[in-house]
Amino acid sequence: MSVIAYDESVVPTPEEETYVSSRPSRHEAEEAVRTLIRWAGDDPTREGLLDTPKRVAKAYEEWFGGYREDPEAILARVFEEVEGYDDIVLLKDIRVESVCEHHMAPIIGKAHIAYLPDRRVVGISKLARLVDIYGKRMQVQEKMTAQIADTLQKVLKPRGVAVMIEAEHQCMSTRGVHKHGVDTVTTRFTGAFKDDPKMEERFLRLAGK
């Protein structure tokens, strides 16, 4: 079962793009974890939980590392020696690991990204890194889809961009309605992929949809 959202209008606000400068200290973060452990009903001073606050703080540095990276900077280096190649460049099944900003529960899935180059291409690993940078933030899937597509369009200036994300939200599968196996599907199309239905169909076919 899939929930599909065709989103062509979500634009992140400057406030959403700005990393909060008043970041708490590591000690404050660890104290907050101890508070949550007590609130959950356990004792943060018992042996098995003594180092948990430290581990959680370290894990957060990895899970939310996208706040410390510039998504536009990783796309800055481009290549023009492509012998006139002007057809679709597509990466599919890029693993997505993110966190729902409403419940801070995991979002796990995959992304498919394509663009039509206009004389310039970018290293394919940079597309995967772009997904990671936006994924390693507190997110809603619709916004993440738009951010990936719009950044690629802004920096690379291709003739069109297509992005699809399919993901399971554990805020829905492990709590609340407890519906496991439900994927949310979101898309964002620009340029030729938005204007030409045949290009959209071709992208979906190449992505295996």
XYZ file of N, CA, C and O in Angstrom:
836
model
N 0.848 -1.200 0.000
C 0.000 0.000 0.000
C 0.873 1.236 0.000
O 1.834 1.325 0.749
N 0.556 2.204 -0.865
C 1.350 3.425 -0.949
C 0.447 4.643 -0.865
O -0.694 4.617 -1.322
N 0.956 5.698 -0.284
C 0.294 6.991 -0.263
C 1.099 7.897 -1.173
O 2.293 8.088 -0.957
N 0.488 8.444 -2.217
C 1.231 9.220 -3.202
C 0.893 10.696 -3.073
O -0.268 11.083 -3.021
N 1.943 11.530 -3.032
C 1.763 12.977 -3.000
C 2.571 13.586 -4.121
O 3.793 13.498 -4.123
N 1.892 14.188 -5.103
C 2.581 14.897 -6.173
C 2.686 16.354 -5.738
O 1.723 17.103 -5.787
N 3.878 16.736 -5.310
C 4.068 18.039 -4.702
C 4.961 18.905 -5.575
O 6.128 18.630 -5.750
N 4.387 19.978 -6.125
C 5.152 20.859 -6.992
C 5.178 22.281 -6.457
O 5.516 23.225 -7.156
N 4.793 22.483 -5.190
C 4.693 23.850 -4.697
C 5.375 24.097 -3.367
O 5.394 25.215 -2.889
N 5.927 23.058 -2.737
C 6.533 23.242 -1.422
C 7.867 23.956 -1.567
O 8.760 23.492 -2.266
N 7.990 25.096 -0.933
C 9.236 25.865 -0.961
C 9.686 26.092 0.478
O 8.943 26.655 1.277
N 10.870 25.621 0.855
C 11.335 25.800 2.227
C 11.528 27.271 2.552
O 11.991 28.058 1.717
N 11.159 27.664 3.755
C 11.331 29.050 4.186
C 12.764 29.271 4.629
O 13.477 28.321 4.971
N 13.223 30.533 4.650
C 14.574 30.809 5.150
C 14.780 30.303 6.569
O 15.861 29.840 6.934
N 13.727 30.374 7.385
C 13.846 29.916 8.770
C 14.111 28.417 8.824
O 14.872 27.932 9.657
N 13.494 27.655 7.911
C 13.691 26.210 7.885
C 15.088 25.851 7.412
O 15.619 24.796 7.757
N 15.699 26.727 6.613
C 17.021 26.444 6.067
C 18.143 26.896 6.997
O 19.292 26.554 6.812
N 17.799 27.704 7.996
C 18.822 28.290 8.863
C 19.122 27.379 10.044
O 18.230 26.988 10.778
N 20.385 27.038 10.208
C 20.790 26.215 11.349
C 20.780 27.079 12.611
O 21.335 28.174 12.634
N 20.132 26.605 13.639
C 20.014 27.368 14.870
C 21.391 27.561 15.500
O 22.104 26.600 15.782
N 21.763 28.830 15.729
C 23.102 29.125 16.232
C 23.234 28.888 17.733
O 24.333 28.660 18.232
N 22.120 28.959 18.453
C 22.181 28.793 19.908
C 22.143 27.315 20.267
O 21.248 26.841 20.967
N 23.122 26.575 19.775
C 23.155 25.136 19.998
C 23.555 24.835 21.432
O 24.543 25.365 21.925
N 22.804 23.977 22.117
C 23.170 23.611 23.492
C 24.517 22.908 23.536
O 24.988 22.372 22.532
N 25.109 22.890 24.706
C 26.386 22.187 24.878
C 26.143 20.676 24.909
O 25.010 20.210 25.071
N 27.220 19.915 24.772
C 27.108 18.461 24.863
C 26.566 18.063 26.238
O 25.749 17.147 26.351
N 27.020 18.730 27.284
C 26.542 18.426 28.637
C 25.038 18.649 28.743
O 24.328 17.812 29.329
N 24.545 19.739 28.176
C 23.104 20.007 28.225
C 22.330 18.948 27.457
O 21.242 18.520 27.893
N 22.878 18.498 26.329
C 22.215 17.460 25.550
C 22.136 16.150 26.340
O 21.096 15.482 26.356
N 23.232 15.800 26.994
C 23.244 14.565 27.774
C 22.292 14.643 28.958
O 21.633 13.659 29.310
N 22.189 15.818 29.581
C 21.244 15.992 30.685
C 19.805 15.839 30.196
O 18.950 15.285 30.898
N 19.543 16.325 28.982
C 18.201 16.183 28.419
C 17.858 14.711 28.203
O 16.718 14.291 28.441
N 18.828 13.911 27.791
C 18.600 12.474 27.615
C 18.304 11.823 28.963
O 17.408 10.971 29.067
N 19.041 12.214 29.986
C 18.777 11.659 31.324
C 17.358 11.995 31.775
O 16.667 11.164 32.385
N 16.903 13.210 31.458
C 15.540 13.607 31.815
C 14.522 12.726 31.098
O 13.539 12.270 31.706
N 14.737 12.456 29.831
C 13.814 11.606 29.080
C 13.815 10.171 29.607
O 12.762 9.514 29.638
N 14.980 9.687 30.014
C 15.047 8.332 30.586
C 14.199 8.270 31.855
O 13.432 7.318 32.058
N 14.337 9.287 32.705
C 13.522 9.318 33.934
C 12.051 9.430 33.599
O 11.207 8.775 34.214
N 11.721 10.264 32.594
C 10.320 10.448 32.200
C 9.732 9.146 31.664
O 8.555 8.842 31.873
N 10.576 8.354 30.986
C 10.108 7.064 30.457
C 9.869 6.047 31.562
O 9.174 5.047 31.352
N 10.458 6.292 32.731
C 10.224 5.402 33.859
C 11.411 4.596 34.304
O 11.272 3.679 35.117
N 12.612 4.934 33.808
C 13.796 4.176 34.185
C 14.760 5.069 34.965
O 14.530 6.263 35.153
N 15.852 4.460 35.392
C 16.838 5.145 36.236
C 18.120 5.380 35.435
O 18.842 4.419 35.138
N 18.439 6.624 35.071
C 19.640 6.879 34.272
C 20.944 6.603 35.011
O 22.009 6.602 34.394
N 20.865 6.333 36.321
C 22.093 6.070 37.079
C 22.403 4.577 37.185
O 23.462 4.209 37.708
N 21.502 3.745 36.686
C 21.805 2.300 36.757
C 22.865 1.953 35.714
O 23.056 2.657 34.720
N 23.550 0.835 35.946
C 24.734 0.490 35.157
C 24.484 0.495 33.648
O 25.272 1.035 32.872
N 23.394 -0.125 33.229
C 23.137 -0.253 31.796
C 22.844 1.048 31.090
O 22.913 1.118 29.859
N 22.493 2.089 31.868
C 22.123 3.368 31.266
C 23.119 4.488 31.545
O 22.929 5.612 31.055
N 24.173 4.182 32.272
C 25.120 5.238 32.658
C 25.700 5.970 31.451
O 25.821 7.198 31.451
N 26.083 5.226 30.421
C 26.710 5.836 29.254
C 25.732 6.117 28.113
O 26.134 6.600 27.048
N 24.454 5.839 28.345
C 23.465 6.046 27.287
C 23.369 7.508 26.848
O 23.327 7.779 25.643
N 23.322 8.473 27.756
C 23.260 9.873 27.303
C 24.423 10.249 26.390
O 24.234 10.952 25.391
N 25.622 9.781 26.714
C 26.789 10.071 25.882
C 26.631 9.433 24.498
O 26.934 10.044 23.471
N 26.144 8.184 24.484
C 25.969 7.487 23.210
C 24.887 8.161 22.357
O 25.023 8.265 21.133
N 23.811 8.584 23.000
C 22.721 9.231 22.263
C 23.196 10.552 21.659
O 22.911 10.852 20.487
N 23.937 11.338 22.425
C 24.449 12.609 21.907
C 25.358 12.374 20.707
O 25.296 13.104 19.706
N 26.203 11.344 20.798
C 27.094 11.023 19.678
C 26.291 10.563 18.465
O 26.602 10.928 17.313
N 25.254 9.762 18.715
C 24.413 9.295 17.610
C 23.696 10.458 16.935
O 23.551 10.493 15.710
N 23.263 11.440 17.733
C 22.581 12.606 17.163
C 23.503 13.385 16.237
O 23.048 13.965 15.245
N 24.797 13.424 16.559
C 25.747 14.121 15.686
C 25.775 13.478 14.302
O 25.963 14.168 13.295
N 25.590 12.163 14.270
C 25.564 11.461 12.983
C 24.202 11.564 12.322
O 24.093 11.880 11.136
N 23.144 11.295 13.076
C 21.800 11.309 12.513
C 21.413 12.678 11.968
O 20.655 12.771 11.004
N 21.918 13.740 12.582
C 21.546 15.094 12.165
C 22.743 15.873 11.623
O 22.802 17.094 11.694
N 23.688 15.139 11.036
C 24.875 15.769 10.481
C 24.585 16.666 9.291
O 25.428 17.492 8.908
N 23.411 16.534 8.688
C 23.062 17.359 7.541
C 22.966 18.832 7.842
O 23.110 19.666 6.939
N 22.725 19.175 9.110
C 22.663 20.597 9.479
C 24.023 21.277 9.356
O 24.100 22.496 9.262
N 25.082 20.486 9.375
C 26.431 21.063 9.351
C 27.058 21.010 7.955
O 28.249 21.297 7.810
N 26.269 20.634 6.950
C 26.788 20.569 5.586
C 25.990 21.486 4.669
O 24.786 21.691 4.854
N 26.665 22.019 3.663
C 26.051 22.916 2.689
C 25.684 22.106 1.442
O 26.572 21.672 0.703
N 24.405 21.901 1.174
C 24.017 21.067 0.026
C 24.421 21.671 -1.318
O 24.684 20.937 -2.272
N 24.461 22.989 -1.401
C 24.846 23.616 -2.667
C 26.337 23.461 -2.928
O 26.766 23.316 -4.081
N 27.134 23.463 -1.877
C 28.591 23.375 -2.044
C 29.006 22.044 -2.643
O 29.961 21.984 -3.429
N 28.307 20.947 -2.311
C 28.735 19.639 -2.822
C 28.456 19.489 -4.315
O 29.002 18.607 -4.965
N 27.596 20.367 -4.852
C 27.277 20.303 -6.280
C 28.092 21.308 -7.090
O 27.905 21.429 -8.309
N 28.998 22.006 -6.416
C 29.705 23.105 -7.066
C 30.636 22.651 -8.187
O 30.814 23.348 -9.189
N 31.241 21.483 -8.038
C 32.171 21.015 -9.061
C 31.416 20.251 -10.136
O 30.790 19.224 -9.872
N 31.488 20.755 -11.360
C 30.787 20.120 -12.479
C 31.783 19.783 -13.580
O 32.915 20.264 -13.595
N 31.321 18.936 -14.518
C 32.163 18.500 -15.630
C 31.449 18.805 -16.950
O 30.254 18.556 -17.085
N 32.196 19.353 -17.895
C 31.617 19.716 -19.183
C 32.111 18.829 -20.320
O 31.550 18.868 -21.421
N 33.140 18.024 -20.088
C 33.650 17.129 -21.126
C 32.833 15.843 -21.146
O 33.236 14.802 -20.623
N 31.657 15.938 -21.747
C 30.736 14.796 -21.776
C 30.356 14.424 -23.207
O 29.383 13.700 -23.427
N 31.130 14.898 -24.196
C 30.911 14.552 -25.614
C 29.483 14.867 -26.067
O 28.883 14.137 -26.850
N 28.937 15.964 -25.538
C 27.605 16.382 -25.966
C 26.461 15.590 -25.368
O 25.315 15.717 -25.812
N 26.715 14.769 -24.354
C 25.645 13.959 -23.748
C 24.552 14.880 -23.200
O 24.834 15.812 -22.433
N 23.318 14.625 -23.606
C 22.218 15.489 -23.184
C 20.967 14.703 -22.810
O 19.870 15.241 -22.779
N 21.129 13.414 -22.520
C 19.979 12.589 -22.152
C 19.893 12.460 -20.637
O 20.705 13.018 -19.896
N 18.922 11.697 -20.180
C 18.668 11.561 -18.745
C 19.870 10.974 -18.007
O 20.497 10.017 -18.465
N 20.175 11.560 -16.871
C 21.104 10.972 -15.897
C 20.248 10.606 -14.689
O 19.593 11.476 -14.107
N 20.233 9.340 -14.328
C 19.340 8.880 -13.263
C 20.069 7.982 -12.281
O 20.794 7.072 -12.690
N 19.876 8.250 -11.011
C 20.288 7.344 -9.938
C 19.016 6.860 -9.262
O 18.176 7.688 -8.870
N 18.879 5.551 -9.138
C 17.680 5.041 -8.496
C 18.046 4.180 -7.295
O 19.175 3.711 -7.156
N 17.064 4.025 -6.422
C 17.202 3.210 -5.215
C 18.303 3.727 -4.288
O 19.041 2.944 -3.672
N 18.419 5.047 -4.175
C 19.344 5.643 -3.194
C 18.690 5.515 -1.813
O 17.569 5.996 -1.608
N 19.368 4.891 -0.881
C 18.773 4.703 0.441
C 18.558 6.053 1.129
O 19.444 6.925 1.142
N 17.379 6.206 1.696
C 17.018 7.408 2.446
C 16.894 7.046 3.914
O 16.161 6.117 4.268
N 17.617 7.753 4.754
C 17.489 7.606 6.211
C 17.269 9.004 6.784
O 18.141 9.860 6.709
N 16.080 9.218 7.326
C 15.770 10.528 7.884
C 14.971 10.358 9.168
O 14.762 9.238 9.640
N 14.530 11.490 9.714
C 13.790 11.478 10.978
C 12.591 12.410 10.851
O 12.732 13.571 10.435
N 11.429 11.894 11.191
C 10.200 12.682 11.157
C 10.282 13.814 12.182
O 10.569 13.578 13.357
N 10.031 15.041 11.743
C 10.140 16.176 12.654
C 8.965 16.272 13.620
O 9.018 17.032 14.582
N 7.911 15.500 13.391
C 6.749 15.552 14.276
C 6.897 14.628 15.479
O 6.482 14.975 16.586
N 7.488 13.441 15.270
C 7.630 12.484 16.366
C 9.073 12.040 16.579
O 9.348 11.240 17.469
N 9.997 12.540 15.728
C 11.408 12.147 15.780
C 11.554 10.636 15.665
O 12.368 10.011 16.338
N 10.739 10.049 14.798
C 10.815 8.625 14.481
C 11.458 8.473 13.105
O 11.363 9.367 12.261
N 12.118 7.340 12.852
C 12.821 7.160 11.578
C 11.904 7.173 10.355
O 10.760 6.704 10.408
N 12.440 7.704 9.271
C 11.857 7.607 7.931
C 12.877 6.829 7.098
O 13.997 7.297 6.908
N 12.505 5.664 6.623
C 13.435 4.811 5.896
C 12.840 4.469 4.525
O 11.694 4.042 4.425
N 13.637 4.678 3.484
C 13.131 4.375 2.151
C 14.202 4.529 1.098
O 15.388 4.293 1.355
N 13.782 4.953 -0.089
C 14.731 5.129 -1.185
C 14.296 6.284 -2.072
O 13.108 6.621 -2.157
N 15.291 6.879 -2.722
C 15.042 8.013 -3.611
C 15.497 7.672 -5.014
O 16.447 6.903 -5.217
N 14.814 8.253 -5.990
C 15.195 8.157 -7.391
C 15.359 9.588 -7.895
O 14.435 10.403 -7.763
N 16.520 9.907 -8.449
C 16.821 11.268 -8.888
C 17.290 11.250 -10.336
O 18.144 10.437 -10.714
N 16.739 12.149 -11.138
C 17.156 12.266 -12.530
C 17.239 13.733 -12.919
O 16.538 14.581 -12.352
N 18.110 14.018 -13.886
C 18.148 15.368 -14.469
C 18.565 15.272 -15.924
O 19.171 14.291 -16.365
N 18.189 16.300 -16.678
C 18.572 16.426 -18.081
C 19.669 17.484 -18.163
O 19.390 18.675 -18.020
N 20.900 17.091 -18.363
C 22.002 18.054 -18.311
C 21.948 19.081 -19.438
O 21.480 18.789 -20.538
N 22.396 20.257 -19.143
C 22.571 21.317 -20.132
C 24.063 21.615 -20.215
O 24.563 22.569 -19.617
N 24.778 20.731 -20.871
C 26.230 20.806 -21.082
C 27.052 20.447 -19.846
O 28.231 20.135 -19.962
N 26.462 20.480 -18.651
C 27.234 20.218 -17.430
C 26.644 19.043 -16.675
O 25.424 18.916 -16.564
N 27.514 18.199 -16.138
C 27.077 17.098 -15.279
C 27.842 17.182 -13.962
O 28.886 17.827 -13.869
N 27.296 16.507 -12.959
C 27.924 16.470 -11.645
C 28.268 15.024 -11.323
O 27.630 14.094 -11.834
N 29.304 14.804 -10.493
C 29.656 13.442 -10.095
C 28.459 12.735 -9.487
O 27.758 13.313 -8.645
N 28.225 11.491 -9.892
C 27.006 10.801 -9.461
C 26.953 10.605 -7.945
O 25.873 10.579 -7.353
N 28.114 10.487 -7.296
C 28.106 10.316 -5.840
C 27.556 11.551 -5.143
O 27.033 11.470 -4.027
N 27.643 12.699 -5.823
C 27.152 13.944 -5.220
C 25.636 13.931 -5.106
O 25.072 14.570 -4.205
N 24.966 13.225 -6.005
C 23.514 13.117 -5.909
C 23.121 12.332 -4.666
O 22.173 12.680 -3.954
N 23.866 11.259 -4.401
C 23.597 10.474 -3.192
C 23.895 11.298 -1.939
O 23.165 11.215 -0.938
N 24.955 12.088 -1.983
C 25.293 12.934 -0.828
C 24.232 14.004 -0.601
O 23.941 14.366 0.549
N 23.654 14.503 -1.683
C 22.587 15.495 -1.551
C 21.400 14.909 -0.797
O 20.811 15.564 0.077
N 21.073 13.656 -1.106
C 20.001 12.974 -0.378
C 20.358 12.844 1.100
O 19.525 13.095 1.978
N 21.603 12.480 1.388
C 22.026 12.318 2.784
C 21.972 13.626 3.558
O 21.568 13.656 4.725
N 22.410 14.710 2.934
C 22.443 15.992 3.635
C 21.043 16.423 4.055
O 20.818 16.836 5.199
N 20.089 16.324 3.143
C 18.723 16.701 3.515
C 18.058 15.627 4.370
O 17.186 15.933 5.195
N 18.470 14.367 4.192
C 17.898 13.310 5.013
C 18.337 13.393 6.464
O 17.567 13.070 7.371
N 19.564 13.812 6.684
C 20.089 13.865 8.053
C 19.694 15.180 8.734
O 20.516 15.918 9.280
N 18.430 15.469 8.660
C 17.806 16.608 9.337
C 16.416 16.167 9.777
O 15.914 15.143 9.313
N 15.789 16.912 10.652
C 14.393 16.627 10.983
C 13.559 17.048 9.784
O 13.682 18.179 9.306
N 12.722 16.142 9.306
C 12.100 16.357 8.013
C 10.627 15.961 7.980
O 10.134 15.221 8.824
N 9.957 16.477 6.964
C 8.735 15.878 6.436
C 9.090 15.489 5.001
O 9.865 16.188 4.333
N 8.561 14.412 4.524
C 9.012 13.864 3.237
C 8.736 14.813 2.082
O 9.538 14.928 1.150
N 7.593 15.500 2.133
C 7.261 16.417 1.058
C 8.315 17.521 0.925
O 8.741 17.876 -0.185
N 8.720 18.062 2.061
C 9.715 19.133 2.044
C 11.071 18.624 1.564
O 11.751 19.286 0.767
N 11.469 17.445 2.034
C 12.756 16.878 1.632
C 12.800 16.647 0.120
O 13.819 16.917 -0.537
N 11.701 16.162 -0.440
C 11.633 15.940 -1.883
C 11.838 17.244 -2.641
O 12.605 17.308 -3.611
N 11.164 18.294 -2.197
C 11.285 19.597 -2.849
C 12.682 20.172 -2.693
O 13.234 20.758 -3.636
N 13.272 20.017 -1.518
C 14.603 20.565 -1.275
C 15.646 19.927 -2.198
O 16.501 20.620 -2.758
N 15.580 18.611 -2.350
C 16.539 17.916 -3.205
C 16.400 18.393 -4.647
O 17.393 18.738 -5.310
N 15.176 18.423 -5.148
C 14.947 18.817 -6.537
C 15.327 20.271 -6.785
O 15.997 20.595 -7.776
N 14.912 21.151 -5.880
C 15.150 22.579 -6.091
C 16.625 22.939 -5.990
O 17.109 23.828 -6.704
N 17.351 22.267 -5.101
C 18.792 22.528 -4.988
C 19.518 22.080 -6.252
O 20.385 22.787 -6.770
N 19.152 20.913 -6.759
C 19.774 20.417 -7.988
C 19.464 21.353 -9.162
O 20.348 21.663 -9.968
N 18.236 21.824 -9.232
C 17.851 22.741 -10.305
C 18.592 24.075 -10.176
O 19.092 24.623 -11.169
N 18.692 24.597 -8.973
C 19.321 25.899 -8.746
C 20.810 25.888 -9.061
O 21.331 26.818 -9.693
N 21.507 24.855 -8.613
C 22.968 24.840 -8.736
C 23.419 24.340 -10.109
O 24.281 24.951 -10.749
N 22.839 23.240 -10.578
C 23.303 22.639 -11.823
C 22.674 23.287 -13.059
O 23.243 23.236 -14.148
N 21.485 23.875 -12.865
C 20.742 24.508 -13.956
C 20.539 23.567 -15.152
O 20.858 23.908 -16.301
N 20.021 22.392 -14.922
C 19.749 21.458 -16.014
C 18.454 21.844 -16.723
O 17.757 22.784 -16.324
N 18.104 21.085 -17.765
C 16.853 21.340 -18.485
C 15.644 20.765 -17.762
O 14.499 21.037 -18.144
N 15.898 20.018 -16.707
C 14.805 19.487 -15.911
C 15.316 18.552 -14.841
O 16.399 17.971 -14.964
N 14.551 18.426 -13.765
C 14.890 17.555 -12.637
C 13.652 16.750 -12.260
O 12.520 17.262 -12.294
N 13.875 15.502 -11.903
C 12.797 14.648 -11.399
C 13.277 13.943 -10.138
O 14.380 13.392 -10.116
N 12.472 14.000 -9.095
C 12.807 13.344 -7.826
C 11.589 12.576 -7.327
O 10.473 13.110 -7.323
N 11.807 11.344 -6.934
C 10.764 10.547 -6.279
C 11.359 9.921 -5.032
O 12.470 9.397 -5.064
N 10.620 9.994 -3.934
C 11.015 9.326 -2.691
C 9.892 8.398 -2.256
O 8.727 8.784 -2.238
N 10.266 7.169 -1.928
C 9.343 6.185 -1.365
C 9.875 5.813 0.012
O 11.022 5.382 0.124
N 9.065 5.965 1.047
C 9.597 5.713 2.385
C 8.498 5.284 3.351
O 7.338 5.678 3.231
N 8.931 4.476 4.318
C 8.046 4.093 5.420
C 8.337 4.992 6.613
O 9.505 5.193 6.975
N 7.288 5.500 7.215
C 7.414 6.392 8.366
C 7.107 5.605 9.638
O 5.983 5.145 9.831
N 8.112 5.469 10.489
C 7.909 4.659 11.687
C 7.046 5.349 12.728
O 6.598 4.716 13.684
N 6.771 6.642 12.536
C 5.787 7.293 13.396
C 4.393 6.745 13.109
O 3.474 6.900 13.922
N 4.251 6.085 11.966
C 2.974 5.478 11.578
C 2.996 3.961 11.732
O 1.960 3.343 11.982
N 4.194 3.361 11.612
C 4.263 1.895 11.662
C 4.537 1.347 13.054
O 4.227 0.187 13.329
N 5.137 2.141 13.956
C 5.472 1.636 15.287
C 4.678 2.323 16.400
O 4.872 2.005 17.569
N 3.800 3.240 16.024
C 2.961 3.921 17.008
C 1.665 4.331 16.311
O 1.492 4.104 15.127
N 0.761 4.930 17.056
C -0.473 5.429 16.453
C -1.275 4.336 15.784
O -1.702 3.379 16.431
N -1.441 4.418 14.471
C -2.267 3.439 13.747
C -1.563 2.107 13.529
O -2.196 1.128 13.127
N -0.230 2.055 13.754
C 0.538 0.804 13.625
C 0.288 0.113 12.281
O -0.035 -1.080 12.228
N 0.490 0.840 11.194
C 0.318 0.279 9.850
C 1.691 0.046 9.229
O 2.274 0.927 8.602
N 2.195 -1.162 9.407
C 3.502 -1.521 8.865
C 3.401 -1.818 7.369
O 2.397 -2.333 6.899
N 4.453 -1.450 6.632
C 4.499 -1.761 5.211
C 3.827 -0.739 4.321
O 3.673 -0.975 3.116
N 3.431 0.385 4.868
C 2.824 1.455 4.074
C 3.914 2.447 3.664
O 4.587 3.025 4.520
N 4.087 2.628 2.371
C 5.062 3.586 1.863
C 4.375 4.878 1.451
O 3.302 4.852 0.824
N 4.988 5.989 1.769
C 4.563 7.286 1.258
C 5.427 7.611 0.047
O 6.650 7.493 0.104
N 4.803 8.014 -1.057
C 5.513 8.324 -2.293
C 5.318 9.802 -2.615
O 4.178 10.275 -2.713
N 6.422 10.529 -2.760
C 6.353 11.939 -3.111
C 7.198 12.200 -4.349
O 8.214 11.543 -4.565
N 6.785 13.176 -5.160
C 7.511 13.502 -6.377
C 7.654 15.006 -6.519
O 6.868 15.788 -5.981
N 8.681 15.375 -7.282
C 8.899 16.782 -7.637
C 9.499 16.812 -9.036
O 10.513 16.154 -9.298
N 8.868 17.555 -9.957
C 9.343 17.661 -11.324
C 9.578 19.131 -11.678
O 8.781 19.996 -11.304
N 10.654 19.388 -12.404
C 10.913 20.734 -12.909
C 11.252 20.645 -14.394
O 11.586 19.572 -14.908
N 11.181 21.782 -15.078
C 11.613 21.863 -16.468
C 10.911 20.853 -17.360
O 9.686 20.715 -17.344
N 11.708 20.135 -18.165
C 11.162 19.198 -19.153
C 10.338 18.096 -18.512
O 9.357 17.626 -19.099
N 10.704 17.664 -17.319
C 9.959 16.585 -16.656
C 8.573 17.067 -16.229
O 7.640 16.270 -16.127
N 8.443 18.357 -15.986
C 7.152 18.926 -15.592
C 6.309 19.292 -16.814
O 5.089 19.144 -16.800
N 6.980 19.761 -17.869
C 6.268 20.274 -19.035
C 5.881 19.187 -20.038
O 4.931 19.367 -20.804
N 6.625 18.098 -20.071
C 6.412 17.055 -21.074
C 6.004 15.757 -20.387
O 6.829 15.088 -19.752
N 4.725 15.357 -20.505
C 4.269 14.114 -19.857
C 5.079 12.890 -20.270
O 5.253 11.960 -19.476
N 5.600 12.893 -21.498
C 6.390 11.744 -21.946
C 7.699 11.631 -21.173
O 8.186 10.531 -20.915
N 8.273 12.772 -20.791
C 9.503 12.741 -20.001
C 9.213 12.230 -18.589
O 10.007 11.478 -18.018
N 8.088 12.644 -18.041
C 7.703 12.136 -16.723
C 7.491 10.625 -16.783
O 7.970 9.885 -15.906
N 6.804 10.163 -17.814
C 6.568 8.733 -17.963
C 7.886 7.977 -18.138
O 8.063 6.878 -17.593
N 8.801 8.554 -18.873
C 10.096 7.894 -19.094
C 10.878 7.782 -17.786
O 11.485 6.750 -17.490
N 10.845 8.846 -16.994
C 11.510 8.800 -15.691
C 10.919 7.703 -14.818
O 11.652 6.899 -14.215
N 9.612 7.642 -14.749
C 8.954 6.635 -13.917
C 9.289 5.229 -14.402
O 9.496 4.321 -13.598
N 9.349 5.045 -15.714
C 9.668 3.730 -16.264
C 11.115 3.336 -15.924
O 11.384 2.204 -15.517
N 12.033 4.284 -16.098
C 13.435 3.985 -15.786
C 13.649 3.735 -14.297
O 14.519 2.967 -13.899
N 12.819 4.392 -13.472
C 12.897 4.186 -12.028
C 12.236 2.886 -11.594
O 12.291 2.510 -10.422
N 11.611 2.215 -12.551
C 10.973 0.923 -12.245
C 9.573 1.042 -11.713
O 9.096 0.125 -11.026
N 8.879 2.135 -12.052
C 7.524 2.351 -11.535
C 6.482 2.121 -12.623
O 6.750 2.177 -13.799
